[in-house]
Amino acid sequence: MRRPPGLLPQPEQPGELRSRPRPSLQGCGIPSATELRVVSLRPPAVADLGGSVAHAALTEPDRLWSAQEVLSRPSPVPAAAGVYGWYFEKAPSTDLAAGHLLYVGIAPRYMANRTSTQNLRKRVRYHYRGNAAGSTLRLTLGCLLGIELRRVGRSGTRMTFGKAGEAALSQWMAENAEVCWTEHDEPWTLESELISRLDLPLNLDQNRHNPFHSRLKELRSQARQRARELPVSA
């Protein structure tokens, strides 16, 4: 009797299963068990996808956040790892465009020997209210705005804009600087790609290709040299 399509054949008897020879895989284009290899199922484009998501989040943010909002409690900035970008309603230099993404940073940075305690919330808040010794963004902005850099502390090795200068810089940032961010477990894997793809004139590290790089580097160098020639500030 012909079996209707889609129906399975009746199970064979155990003796029949044991007596049936196992078909050979040779010549069928199918690798034998000894030829099989374990391969990673992770898509090769995962890193690139993360970079694309971060690129879009920083260049086309849903919104920008002010100093007042970031420094409020509870802060809208997550205590998580990620990448952040800075926009300026008024550019710190006439050679830079207002209202554009000018700087990108990450938190935390990669550390081979210990775990960093930094995160987006700590880092972004520090940029708004810290000092030039701990924030390369603040150092850059202060130099561009013409605030005098000074040696501070007992040793005189740390350089900031002093109490008055840092307060003036914080006020300028409160009026002109806005920030956005996106979370990422390993932000250091995205930094080089973002700097290479985006026009970020306020970034110095890994950014020699930017037309503003040499001028900014020289400006900061001159500010440090002048600070070394001045007495240590109280």
PDB file of C-alpha atoms in Angstrom:
ATOM      1  CA  MET A   1       0.000   0.000   0.000  1.00  0.00           C
ATOM      2  CA  ARG A   2       1.436   3.381  -0.960  1.00  0.00           C
ATOM      3  CA  ARG A   3       2.126   5.636   2.012  1.00  0.00           C
ATOM      4  CA  PRO A   4       0.372   9.022   1.823  1.00  0.00           C
ATOM      5  CA  PRO A   5       2.763  11.987   1.489  1.00  0.00           C
ATOM      6  CA  GLY A   6       4.021  13.434   4.801  1.00  0.00           C
ATOM      7  CA  LEU A   7       3.582  10.254   6.850  1.00  0.00           C
ATOM      8  CA  LEU A   8       6.646   8.673   8.441  1.00  0.00           C
ATOM      9  CA  PRO A   9       7.396   4.987   7.817  1.00  0.00           C
ATOM     10  CA  GLN A  10       6.658   2.494  10.560  1.00  0.00           C
ATOM     11  CA  PRO A  11       9.531   2.017  13.034  1.00  0.00           C
ATOM     12  CA  GLU A  12      11.824  -0.810  12.161  1.00  0.00           C
ATOM     13  CA  GLN A  13      12.461  -3.719  14.484  1.00  0.00           C
ATOM     14  CA  PRO A  14      15.495  -3.488  16.711  1.00  0.00           C
ATOM     15  CA  GLY A  15      17.171  -6.304  14.852  1.00  0.00           C
ATOM     16  CA  GLU A  16      16.743  -4.499  11.587  1.00  0.00           C
ATOM     17  CA  LEU A  17      18.310  -1.324  12.993  1.00  0.00           C
ATOM     18  CA  ARG A  18      21.378  -3.206  14.184  1.00  0.00           C
ATOM     19  CA  SER A  19      21.854  -5.033  10.925  1.00  0.00           C
ATOM     20  CA  ARG A  20      21.633  -1.968   8.666  1.00  0.00           C
ATOM     21  CA  PRO A  21      25.117  -0.703   7.688  1.00  0.00           C
ATOM     22  CA  ARG A  22      25.961   2.903   8.591  1.00  0.00           C
ATOM     23  CA  PRO A  23      26.178   5.028   5.441  1.00  0.00           C
ATOM     24  CA  SER A  24      29.575   6.446   4.556  1.00  0.00           C
ATOM     25  CA  LEU A  25      30.047  10.222   4.430  1.00  0.00           C
ATOM     26  CA  GLN A  26      33.044  10.013   2.144  1.00  0.00           C
ATOM     27  CA  GLY A  27      32.518  11.503  -1.275  1.00  0.00           C
ATOM     28  CA  CYS A  28      29.350  13.341  -0.208  1.00  0.00           C
ATOM     29  CA  GLY A  29      31.021  16.655   0.575  1.00  0.00           C
ATOM     30  CA  ILE A  30      30.234  16.259   4.274  1.00  0.00           C
ATOM     31  CA  PRO A  31      33.191  16.363   6.695  1.00  0.00           C
ATOM     32  CA  SER A  32      33.790  13.422   8.940  1.00  0.00           C
ATOM     33  CA  ALA A  33      33.743  13.732  12.729  1.00  0.00           C
ATOM     34  CA  THR A  34      37.535  14.099  12.805  1.00  0.00           C
ATOM     35  CA  GLU A  35      37.344  17.002  10.345  1.00  0.00           C
ATOM     36  CA  LEU A  36      34.768  19.049  12.230  1.00  0.00           C
ATOM     37  CA  ARG A  37      35.913  22.237  13.914  1.00  0.00           C
ATOM     38  CA  VAL A  38      34.225  24.435  16.500  1.00  0.00           C
ATOM     39  CA  VAL A  39      33.697  27.969  15.243  1.00  0.00           C
ATOM     40  CA  SER A  40      32.600  31.135  17.019  1.00  0.00           C
ATOM     41  CA  LEU A  41      28.961  32.071  16.513  1.00  0.00           C
ATOM     42  CA  ARG A  42      29.618  35.739  17.326  1.00  0.00           C
ATOM     43  CA  PRO A  43      28.992  37.858  14.236  1.00  0.00           C
ATOM     44  CA  PRO A  44      32.201  39.495  12.972  1.00  0.00           C
ATOM     45  CA  ALA A  45      30.464  42.859  12.696  1.00  0.00           C
ATOM     46  CA  VAL A  46      29.583  43.179  16.397  1.00  0.00           C
ATOM     47  CA  ALA A  47      32.362  45.703  17.112  1.00  0.00           C
ATOM     48  CA  ASP A  48      31.481  47.714  14.021  1.00  0.00           C
ATOM     49  CA  LEU A  49      27.813  47.661  15.006  1.00  0.00           C
ATOM     50  CA  GLY A  50      28.700  49.074  18.416  1.00  0.00           C
ATOM     51  CA  GLY A  51      30.698  51.823  16.735  1.00  0.00           C
ATOM     52  CA  SER A  52      27.815  52.668  14.431  1.00  0.00           C
ATOM     53  CA  VAL A  53      25.366  52.869  17.336  1.00  0.00           C
ATOM     54  CA  ALA A  54      27.725  55.132  19.284  1.00  0.00           C
ATOM     55  CA  HIS A  55      28.350  57.261  16.178  1.00  0.00           C
ATOM     56  CA  ALA A  56      24.624  57.831  15.710  1.00  0.00           C
ATOM     57  CA  ALA A  57      24.015  58.466  19.417  1.00  0.00           C
ATOM     58  CA  LEU A  58      26.689  61.163  19.513  1.00  0.00           C
ATOM     59  CA  THR A  59      26.103  62.859  16.157  1.00  0.00           C
ATOM     60  CA  GLU A  60      22.297  62.647  16.202  1.00  0.00           C
ATOM     61  CA  PRO A  61      21.421  62.654  19.919  1.00  0.00           C
ATOM     62  CA  ASP A  62      17.807  62.594  21.039  1.00  0.00           C
ATOM     63  CA  ARG A  63      18.627  65.551  23.259  1.00  0.00           C
ATOM     64  CA  LEU A  64      21.500  67.405  24.930  1.00  0.00           C
ATOM     65  CA  TRP A  65      21.926  67.883  28.678  1.00  0.00           C
ATOM     66  CA  SER A  66      23.004  71.055  30.474  1.00  0.00           C
ATOM     67  CA  ALA A  67      25.258  71.473  33.500  1.00  0.00           C
ATOM     68  CA  GLN A  68      22.275  72.202  35.732  1.00  0.00           C
ATOM     69  CA  GLU A  69      20.618  68.942  34.695  1.00  0.00           C
ATOM     70  CA  VAL A  70      23.777  66.824  34.911  1.00  0.00           C
ATOM     71  CA  LEU A  71      24.712  68.178  38.351  1.00  0.00           C
ATOM     72  CA  SER A  72      21.202  67.773  39.767  1.00  0.00           C
ATOM     73  CA  ARG A  73      20.305  64.889  42.068  1.00  0.00           C
ATOM     74  CA  PRO A  74      19.365  62.373  40.964  1.00  0.00           C
ATOM     75  CA  SER A  75      21.577  62.912  37.926  1.00  0.00           C
ATOM     76  CA  PRO A  76      20.265  61.778  34.536  1.00  0.00           C
ATOM     77  CA  VAL A  77      23.736  60.482  33.648  1.00  0.00           C
ATOM     78  CA  PRO A  78      23.943  56.716  34.261  1.00  0.00           C
ATOM     79  CA  ALA A  79      26.609  55.271  36.568  1.00  0.00           C
ATOM     80  CA  ALA A  80      27.699  52.984  33.729  1.00  0.00           C
ATOM     81  CA  ALA A  81      30.480  52.638  31.199  1.00  0.00           C
ATOM     82  CA  GLY A  82      30.116  54.437  27.895  1.00  0.00           C
ATOM     83  CA  VAL A  83      31.019  57.230  25.506  1.00  0.00           C
ATOM     84  CA  TYR A  84      30.050  60.912  25.779  1.00  0.00           C
ATOM     85  CA  GLY A  85      30.128  63.874  23.421  1.00  0.00           C
ATOM     86  CA  TRP A  86      30.235  67.649  23.983  1.00  0.00           C
ATOM     87  CA  TYR A  87      28.436  70.387  22.073  1.00  0.00           C
ATOM     88  CA  PHE A  88      28.854  74.129  22.604  1.00  0.00           C
ATOM     89  CA  GLU A  89      26.191  76.775  22.060  1.00  0.00           C
ATOM     90  CA  LYS A  90      29.040  79.282  21.871  1.00  0.00           C
ATOM     91  CA  ALA A  91      32.309  77.833  20.551  1.00  0.00           C
ATOM     92  CA  PRO A  92      35.442  78.381  22.681  1.00  0.00           C
ATOM     93  CA  SER A  93      37.269  79.684  19.586  1.00  0.00           C
ATOM     94  CA  THR A  94      36.188  81.723  16.580  1.00  0.00           C
ATOM     95  CA  ASP A  95      37.798  79.047  14.401  1.00  0.00           C
ATOM     96  CA  LEU A  96      35.338  76.409  15.651  1.00  0.00           C
ATOM     97  CA  ALA A  97      31.676  75.976  14.791  1.00  0.00           C
ATOM     98  CA  ALA A  98      29.046  76.519  17.468  1.00  0.00           C
ATOM     99  CA  GLY A  99      26.322  73.921  17.918  1.00  0.00           C
ATOM    100  CA  HIS A 100      28.489  71.049  16.655  1.00  0.00           C
ATOM    101  CA  LEU A 101      30.018  67.992  18.299  1.00  0.00           C
ATOM    102  CA  LEU A 102      33.572  69.063  19.168  1.00  0.00           C
ATOM    103  CA  TYR A 103      34.848  66.523  21.691  1.00  0.00           C
ATOM    104  CA  VAL A 104      34.337  62.846  22.548  1.00  0.00           C
ATOM    105  CA  GLY A 105      35.462  61.050  25.695  1.00  0.00           C
ATOM    106  CA  ILE A 106      35.090  57.612  27.263  1.00  0.00           C
ATOM    107  CA  ALA A 107      34.580  56.310  30.783  1.00  0.00           C
ATOM    108  CA  PRO A 108      36.252  54.282  32.005  1.00  0.00           C
ATOM    109  CA  ARG A 109      39.558  53.983  30.200  1.00  0.00           C
ATOM    110  CA  TYR A 110      41.088  50.550  29.741  1.00  0.00           C
ATOM    111  CA  MET A 111      43.309  49.466  32.618  1.00  0.00           C
ATOM    112  CA  ALA A 112      45.274  46.240  32.343  1.00  0.00           C
ATOM    113  CA  ASN A 113      46.342  45.937  35.980  1.00  0.00           C
ATOM    114  CA  ARG A 114      43.289  47.127  37.898  1.00  0.00           C
ATOM    115  CA  THR A 115      39.614  47.887  37.548  1.00  0.00           C
ATOM    116  CA  SER A 116      38.706  51.527  37.025  1.00  0.00           C
ATOM    117  CA  THR A 117      36.063  53.095  39.249  1.00  0.00           C
ATOM    118  CA  GLN A 118      35.162  55.706  36.635  1.00  0.00           C
ATOM    119  CA  ASN A 119      31.819  55.784  34.857  1.00  0.00           C
ATOM    120  CA  LEU A 120      29.808  58.197  32.716  1.00  0.00           C
ATOM    121  CA  ARG A 121      28.217  59.987  35.667  1.00  0.00           C
ATOM    122  CA  LYS A 122      31.481  60.619  37.524  1.00  0.00           C
ATOM    123  CA  ARG A 123      33.371  61.684  34.423  1.00  0.00           C
ATOM    124  CA  VAL A 124      30.766  64.022  32.920  1.00  0.00           C
ATOM    125  CA  ARG A 125      30.076  65.681  36.268  1.00  0.00           C
ATOM    126  CA  TYR A 126      33.805  66.184  36.827  1.00  0.00           C
ATOM    127  CA  HIS A 127      34.199  67.918  33.473  1.00  0.00           C
ATOM    128  CA  TYR A 128      31.521  70.387  34.570  1.00  0.00           C
ATOM    129  CA  ARG A 129      32.840  71.132  38.052  1.00  0.00           C
ATOM    130  CA  GLY A 130      36.405  69.730  38.403  1.00  0.00           C
ATOM    131  CA  ASN A 131      39.694  71.341  37.422  1.00  0.00           C
ATOM    132  CA  ALA A 132      42.179  71.335  34.544  1.00  0.00           C
ATOM    133  CA  ALA A 133      44.550  68.924  36.294  1.00  0.00           C
ATOM    134  CA  GLY A 134      41.956  66.162  36.105  1.00  0.00           C
ATOM    135  CA  SER A 135      40.133  67.093  32.908  1.00  0.00           C
ATOM    136  CA  THR A 136      41.838  67.489  29.558  1.00  0.00           C
ATOM    137  CA  LEU A 137      38.619  69.008  28.226  1.00  0.00           C
ATOM    138  CA  ARG A 138      38.704  71.755  30.867  1.00  0.00           C
ATOM    139  CA  LEU A 139      42.412  72.348  30.163  1.00  0.00           C
ATOM    140  CA  THR A 140      41.680  72.766  26.471  1.00  0.00           C
ATOM    141  CA  LEU A 141      38.671  75.038  26.981  1.00  0.00           C
ATOM    142  CA  GLY A 142      40.480  77.254  29.477  1.00  0.00           C
ATOM    143  CA  CYS A 143      43.460  77.679  27.160  1.00  0.00           C
ATOM    144  CA  LEU A 144      41.222  78.554  24.226  1.00  0.00           C
ATOM    145  CA  LEU A 145      39.319  81.075  26.366  1.00  0.00           C
ATOM    146  CA  GLY A 146      42.553  82.712  27.514  1.00  0.00           C
ATOM    147  CA  ILE A 147      42.300  81.803  31.214  1.00  0.00           C
ATOM    148  CA  GLU A 148      45.717  81.843  32.865  1.00  0.00           C
ATOM    149  CA  LEU A 149      47.101  78.418  33.773  1.00  0.00           C
ATOM    150  CA  ARG A 150      48.976  78.273  37.093  1.00  0.00           C
ATOM    151  CA  ARG A 151      51.039  75.819  39.119  1.00  0.00           C
ATOM    152  CA  VAL A 152      49.233  74.875  42.327  1.00  0.00           C
ATOM    153  CA  GLY A 153      49.790  72.777  45.434  1.00  0.00           C
ATOM    154  CA  ARG A 154      52.822  72.355  47.680  1.00  0.00           C
ATOM    155  CA  SER A 155      54.952  70.708  45.018  1.00  0.00           C
ATOM    156  CA  GLY A 156      53.835  73.068  42.265  1.00  0.00           C
ATOM    157  CA  THR A 157      53.632  70.203  39.764  1.00  0.00           C
ATOM    158  CA  ARG A 158      49.870  70.303  39.298  1.00  0.00           C
ATOM    159  CA  MET A 159      48.466  72.888  36.909  1.00  0.00           C
ATOM    160  CA  THR A 160      44.993  74.362  37.062  1.00  0.00           C
ATOM    161  CA  PHE A 161      43.403  77.718  36.363  1.00  0.00           C
ATOM    162  CA  GLY A 162      43.333  78.540  40.074  1.00  0.00           C
ATOM    163  CA  LYS A 163      40.165  78.969  42.133  1.00  0.00           C
ATOM    164  CA  ALA A 164      38.958  82.060  40.309  1.00  0.00           C
ATOM    165  CA  GLY A 165      39.864  80.730  36.864  1.00  0.00           C
ATOM    166  CA  GLU A 166      38.238  77.352  37.420  1.00  0.00           C
ATOM    167  CA  ALA A 167      35.092  79.043  38.733  1.00  0.00           C
ATOM    168  CA  ALA A 168      34.979  81.248  35.623  1.00  0.00           C
ATOM    169  CA  LEU A 169      35.436  78.213  33.394  1.00  0.00           C
ATOM    170  CA  SER A 170      32.683  76.284  35.192  1.00  0.00           C
ATOM    171  CA  GLN A 171      30.348  79.241  34.695  1.00  0.00           C
ATOM    172  CA  TRP A 172      31.210  79.428  30.984  1.00  0.00           C
ATOM    173  CA  MET A 173      30.522  75.717  30.593  1.00  0.00           C
ATOM    174  CA  ALA A 174      27.236  76.029  32.478  1.00  0.00           C
ATOM    175  CA  GLU A 175      26.150  78.662  29.960  1.00  0.00           C
ATOM    176  CA  ASN A 176      27.521  77.110  26.771  1.00  0.00           C
ATOM    177  CA  ALA A 177      28.409  73.398  27.091  1.00  0.00           C
ATOM    178  CA  GLU A 178      25.936  70.545  26.658  1.00  0.00           C
ATOM    179  CA  VAL A 179      26.584  66.829  26.657  1.00  0.00           C
ATOM    180  CA  CYS A 180      25.132  63.566  25.393  1.00  0.00           C
ATOM    181  CA  TRP A 181      26.183  59.969  25.986  1.00  0.00           C
ATOM    182  CA  THR A 182      25.596  56.332  25.135  1.00  0.00           C
ATOM    183  CA  GLU A 183      26.334  53.289  27.260  1.00  0.00           C
ATOM    184  CA  HIS A 184      28.854  50.643  26.158  1.00  0.00           C
ATOM    185  CA  ASP A 185      30.518  47.923  28.234  1.00  0.00           C
ATOM    186  CA  GLU A 186      33.960  48.452  26.650  1.00  0.00           C
ATOM    187  CA  PRO A 187      34.082  52.084  25.458  1.00  0.00           C
ATOM    188  CA  TRP A 188      37.852  51.947  24.847  1.00  0.00           C
ATOM    189  CA  THR A 189      37.162  49.664  21.870  1.00  0.00           C
ATOM    190  CA  LEU A 190      35.231  52.495  20.183  1.00  0.00           C
ATOM    191  CA  GLU A 191      37.449  55.506  20.882  1.00  0.00           C
ATOM    192  CA  SER A 192      39.907  55.171  17.981  1.00  0.00           C
ATOM    193  CA  GLU A 193      37.154  54.531  15.447  1.00  0.00           C
ATOM    194  CA  LEU A 194      35.072  57.512  16.578  1.00  0.00           C
ATOM    195  CA  ILE A 195      38.046  59.885  16.526  1.00  0.00           C
ATOM    196  CA  SER A 196      39.064  58.697  13.063  1.00  0.00           C
ATOM    197  CA  ARG A 197      35.546  59.018  11.627  1.00  0.00           C
ATOM    198  CA  LEU A 198      34.401  62.248  13.247  1.00  0.00           C
ATOM    199  CA  ASP A 199      35.652  65.836  13.061  1.00  0.00           C
ATOM    200  CA  LEU A 200      36.614  66.412  16.712  1.00  0.00           C
ATOM    201  CA  PRO A 201      38.887  69.468  16.927  1.00  0.00           C
ATOM    202  CA  LEU A 202      39.080  69.452  20.741  1.00  0.00           C
ATOM    203  CA  ASN A 203      40.431  65.880  20.916  1.00  0.00           C
ATOM    204  CA  LEU A 204      44.230  65.660  20.875  1.00  0.00           C
ATOM    205  CA  ASP A 205      44.987  61.985  21.501  1.00  0.00           C
ATOM    206  CA  GLN A 206      44.932  59.888  18.287  1.00  0.00           C
ATOM    207  CA  ASN A 207      43.771  62.949  16.346  1.00  0.00           C
ATOM    208  CA  ARG A 208      46.803  64.303  14.491  1.00  0.00           C
ATOM    209  CA  HIS A 209      44.867  64.215  11.234  1.00  0.00           C
ATOM    210  CA  ASN A 210      42.550  66.991  12.448  1.00  0.00           C
ATOM    211  CA  PRO A 211      43.415  70.459  11.045  1.00  0.00           C
ATOM    212  CA  PHE A 212      43.027  72.051  14.500  1.00  0.00           C
ATOM    213  CA  HIS A 213      45.375  69.584  16.219  1.00  0.00           C
ATOM    214  CA  SER A 214      48.691  71.395  15.799  1.00  0.00           C
ATOM    215  CA  ARG A 215      47.291  74.761  16.882  1.00  0.00           C
ATOM    216  CA  LEU A 216      45.604  73.351  19.978  1.00  0.00           C
ATOM    217  CA  LYS A 217      48.691  71.370  20.961  1.00  0.00           C
ATOM    218  CA  GLU A 218      50.873  74.459  20.646  1.00  0.00           C
ATOM    219  CA  LEU A 219      48.409  76.615  22.591  1.00  0.00           C
ATOM    220  CA  ARG A 220      48.367  74.188  25.507  1.00  0.00           C
ATOM    221  CA  SER A 221      52.152  73.874  25.412  1.00  0.00           C
ATOM    222  CA  GLN A 222      52.563  77.655  25.597  1.00  0.00           C
ATOM    223  CA  ALA A 223      50.123  77.857  28.518  1.00  0.00           C
ATOM    224  CA  ARG A 224      52.128  75.246  30.439  1.00  0.00           C
ATOM    225  CA  GLN A 225      55.396  77.040  29.708  1.00  0.00           C
ATOM    226  CA  ARG A 226      54.019  80.351  31.005  1.00  0.00           C
ATOM    227  CA  ALA A 227      52.740  78.584  34.137  1.00  0.00           C
ATOM    228  CA  ARG A 228      56.219  77.194  34.852  1.00  0.00           C
ATOM    229  CA  GLU A 229      57.628  80.724  34.759  1.00  0.00           C
ATOM    230  CA  LEU A 230      55.091  82.037  37.281  1.00  0.00           C
ATOM    231  CA  PRO A 231      55.216  81.489  41.060  1.00  0.00           C
ATOM    232  CA  VAL A 232      53.118  78.723  42.539  1.00  0.00           C
ATOM    233  CA  SER A 233      49.574  79.936  43.115  1.00  0.00           C
ATOM    234  CA  ALA A 234      48.017  79.589  46.548  1.00  0.00           C
TER     235      ALA A 234
END
